XYZ file of C-alpha atoms in Angstrom:
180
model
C 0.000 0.000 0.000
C 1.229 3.302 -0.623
C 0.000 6.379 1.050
C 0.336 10.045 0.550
C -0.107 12.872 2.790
C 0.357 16.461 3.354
C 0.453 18.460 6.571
C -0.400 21.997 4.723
C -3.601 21.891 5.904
C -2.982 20.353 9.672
C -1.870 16.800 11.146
C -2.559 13.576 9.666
C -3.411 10.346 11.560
C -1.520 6.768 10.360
C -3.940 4.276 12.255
C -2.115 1.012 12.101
C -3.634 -2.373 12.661
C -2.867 -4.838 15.017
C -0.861 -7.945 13.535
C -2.670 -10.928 13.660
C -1.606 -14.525 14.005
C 1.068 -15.073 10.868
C 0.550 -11.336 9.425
C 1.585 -8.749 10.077
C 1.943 -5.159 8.291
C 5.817 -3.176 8.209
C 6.643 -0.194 5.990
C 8.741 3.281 6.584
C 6.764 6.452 6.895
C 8.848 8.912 4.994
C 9.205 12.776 4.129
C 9.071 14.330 0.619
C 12.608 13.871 0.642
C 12.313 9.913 1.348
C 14.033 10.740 4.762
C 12.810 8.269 7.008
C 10.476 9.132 10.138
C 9.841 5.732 11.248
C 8.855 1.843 10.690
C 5.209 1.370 11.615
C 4.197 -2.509 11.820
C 5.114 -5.609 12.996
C 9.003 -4.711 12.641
C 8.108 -0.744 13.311
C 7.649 1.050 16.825
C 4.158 -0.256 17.438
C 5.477 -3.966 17.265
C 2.778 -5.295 15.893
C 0.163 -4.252 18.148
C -1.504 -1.374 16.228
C -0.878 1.971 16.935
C -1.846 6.271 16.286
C 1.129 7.987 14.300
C 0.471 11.499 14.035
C 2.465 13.938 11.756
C 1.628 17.659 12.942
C 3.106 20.577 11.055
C 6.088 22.329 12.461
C 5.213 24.000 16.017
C 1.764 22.623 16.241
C -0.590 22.952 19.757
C -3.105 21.204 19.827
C -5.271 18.347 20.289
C -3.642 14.934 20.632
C -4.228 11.381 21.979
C -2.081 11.221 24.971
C 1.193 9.059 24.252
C 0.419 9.206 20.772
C 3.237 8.608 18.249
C 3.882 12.356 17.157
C 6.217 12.938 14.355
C 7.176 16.734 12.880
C 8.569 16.051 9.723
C 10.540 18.806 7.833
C 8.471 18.828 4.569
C 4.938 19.120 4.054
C 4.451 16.405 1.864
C 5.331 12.591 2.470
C 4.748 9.342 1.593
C 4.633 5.458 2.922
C 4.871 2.302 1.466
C 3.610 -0.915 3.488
C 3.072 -4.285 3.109
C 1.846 -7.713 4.481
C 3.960 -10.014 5.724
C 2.888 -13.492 5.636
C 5.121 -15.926 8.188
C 5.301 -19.632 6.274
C 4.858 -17.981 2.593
C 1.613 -17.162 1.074
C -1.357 -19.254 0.288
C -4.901 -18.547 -1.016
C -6.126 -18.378 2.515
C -3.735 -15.966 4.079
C -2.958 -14.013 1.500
C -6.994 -12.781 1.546
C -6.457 -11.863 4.998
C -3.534 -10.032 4.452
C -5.362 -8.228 2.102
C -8.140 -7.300 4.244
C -5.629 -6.757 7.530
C -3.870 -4.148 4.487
C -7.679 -2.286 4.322
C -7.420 -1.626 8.036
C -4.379 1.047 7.168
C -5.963 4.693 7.677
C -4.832 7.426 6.791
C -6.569 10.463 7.357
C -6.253 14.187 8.419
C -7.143 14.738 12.163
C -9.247 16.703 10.958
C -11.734 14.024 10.084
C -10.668 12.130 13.265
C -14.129 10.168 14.112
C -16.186 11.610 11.486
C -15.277 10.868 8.008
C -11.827 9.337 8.191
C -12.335 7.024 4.884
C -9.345 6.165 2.913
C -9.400 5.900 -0.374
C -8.214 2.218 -1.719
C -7.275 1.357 -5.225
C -6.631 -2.178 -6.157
C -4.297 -2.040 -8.896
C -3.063 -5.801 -8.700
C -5.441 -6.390 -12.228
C -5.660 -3.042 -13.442
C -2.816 -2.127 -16.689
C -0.518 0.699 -14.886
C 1.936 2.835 -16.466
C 4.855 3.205 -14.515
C 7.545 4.810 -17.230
C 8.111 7.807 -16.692
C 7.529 10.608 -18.900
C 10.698 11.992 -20.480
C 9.255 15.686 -21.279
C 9.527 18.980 -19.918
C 6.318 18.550 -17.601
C 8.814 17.751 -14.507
C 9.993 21.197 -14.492
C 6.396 22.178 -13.675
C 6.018 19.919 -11.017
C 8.885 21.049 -9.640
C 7.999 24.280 -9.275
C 4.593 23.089 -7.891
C 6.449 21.634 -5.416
C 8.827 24.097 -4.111
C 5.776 26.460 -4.061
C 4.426 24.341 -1.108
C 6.850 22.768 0.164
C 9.129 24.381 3.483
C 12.669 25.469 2.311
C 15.157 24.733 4.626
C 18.857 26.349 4.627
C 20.120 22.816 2.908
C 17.609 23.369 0.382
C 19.628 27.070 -0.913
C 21.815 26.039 -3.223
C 19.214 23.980 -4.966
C 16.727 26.840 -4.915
C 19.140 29.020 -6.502
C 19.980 26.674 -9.146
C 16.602 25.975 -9.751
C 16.022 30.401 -10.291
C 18.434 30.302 -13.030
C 15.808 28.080 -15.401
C 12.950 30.498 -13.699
C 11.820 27.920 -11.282
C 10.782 30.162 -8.492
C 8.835 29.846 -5.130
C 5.492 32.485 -4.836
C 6.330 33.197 -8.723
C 4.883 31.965 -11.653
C 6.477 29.829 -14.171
C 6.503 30.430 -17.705
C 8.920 28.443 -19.414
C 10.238 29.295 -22.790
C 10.496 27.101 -25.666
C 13.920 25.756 -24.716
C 12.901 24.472 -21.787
């Protein structure tokens, strides 16, 4: 499973399931950066036995579960990838429960915290996916998308500037020329 989330807009909530008996669910909660925060799961803090991660923006006050996971990340934007895993190899049997132990996962702005916290799920084990990517100049756009919301850090100022000399600038707008 992969997840996405953003903290623009206030904390997010990882809900993890507890393992059950063979299966168990271990990934890496990451920035935009892939910098690690932490391993959730079986193998991750929570051991196994479910747990609350919450990712609040920088400086954030207020409303928590008490001894909550809390993470601050440095970027706004982050992602996780997480799996099953099934102790003795898969069969028909325990692979459908690791799928429906997977459909536990939440993730969901605090926000939304007992309300509606849905995630959205997208099966693409059957589904054709297109995973080259796209060799045009569209990355330079994203790229400035992304600066644009993203927290710039003193690291990050050598990049920025690098990134001003092909126009690519935060809080301005982008308007590339033909040679780009």
């Amino acid at each position: 499973m992969h997840a996405y989330w953003n903290i623009n807009y206030g904390p997010v909530v990882f809900e993890m399931p507890a393992s059950v008996e063979g299966i168990g669910i271990f990934g890496t909660v990451t920035d935009a950066w892939q910098r690690p925060l932490d391993d959730v799961g079986s193998k991750g803090r929570d051991r196994g036995l479910g747990e609350k991660y919450y990712l609040v923006p920088a400086n954030y006050d207020g409303p928590l579960l008490r001894n909550a996971l809390v993470y601050e990340p440095e970027t706004n934007f982050g992602f996780s990838v997480l799996r099953p895993i099934i102790a003795g190899g898969p069969t028909e049997e325990n692979l459908a429960e690791a799928s429906a132990l997977t459909k536990q996962i939440k993730v969901y702005p605090l926000s939304k915290a007992g309300g509606e916290a849905a995630t959205n799920y997208v099966d693409v084990y059957s589904a054709p996916l297109e995973m080259t990517p796209k060799m045009d100049g569209a990355i330079y756009g994203h790229i400035h998308e992304m600066i644009g919301e993203e927290v710039v850090l003193d690291r990050d100022l050598a990049m920025m500037g690098a990134l001003a000399r092909i126009d690519i600038k935060r809080n301005e707008p982008f308007e590339p020329d033909a040679d780009l």
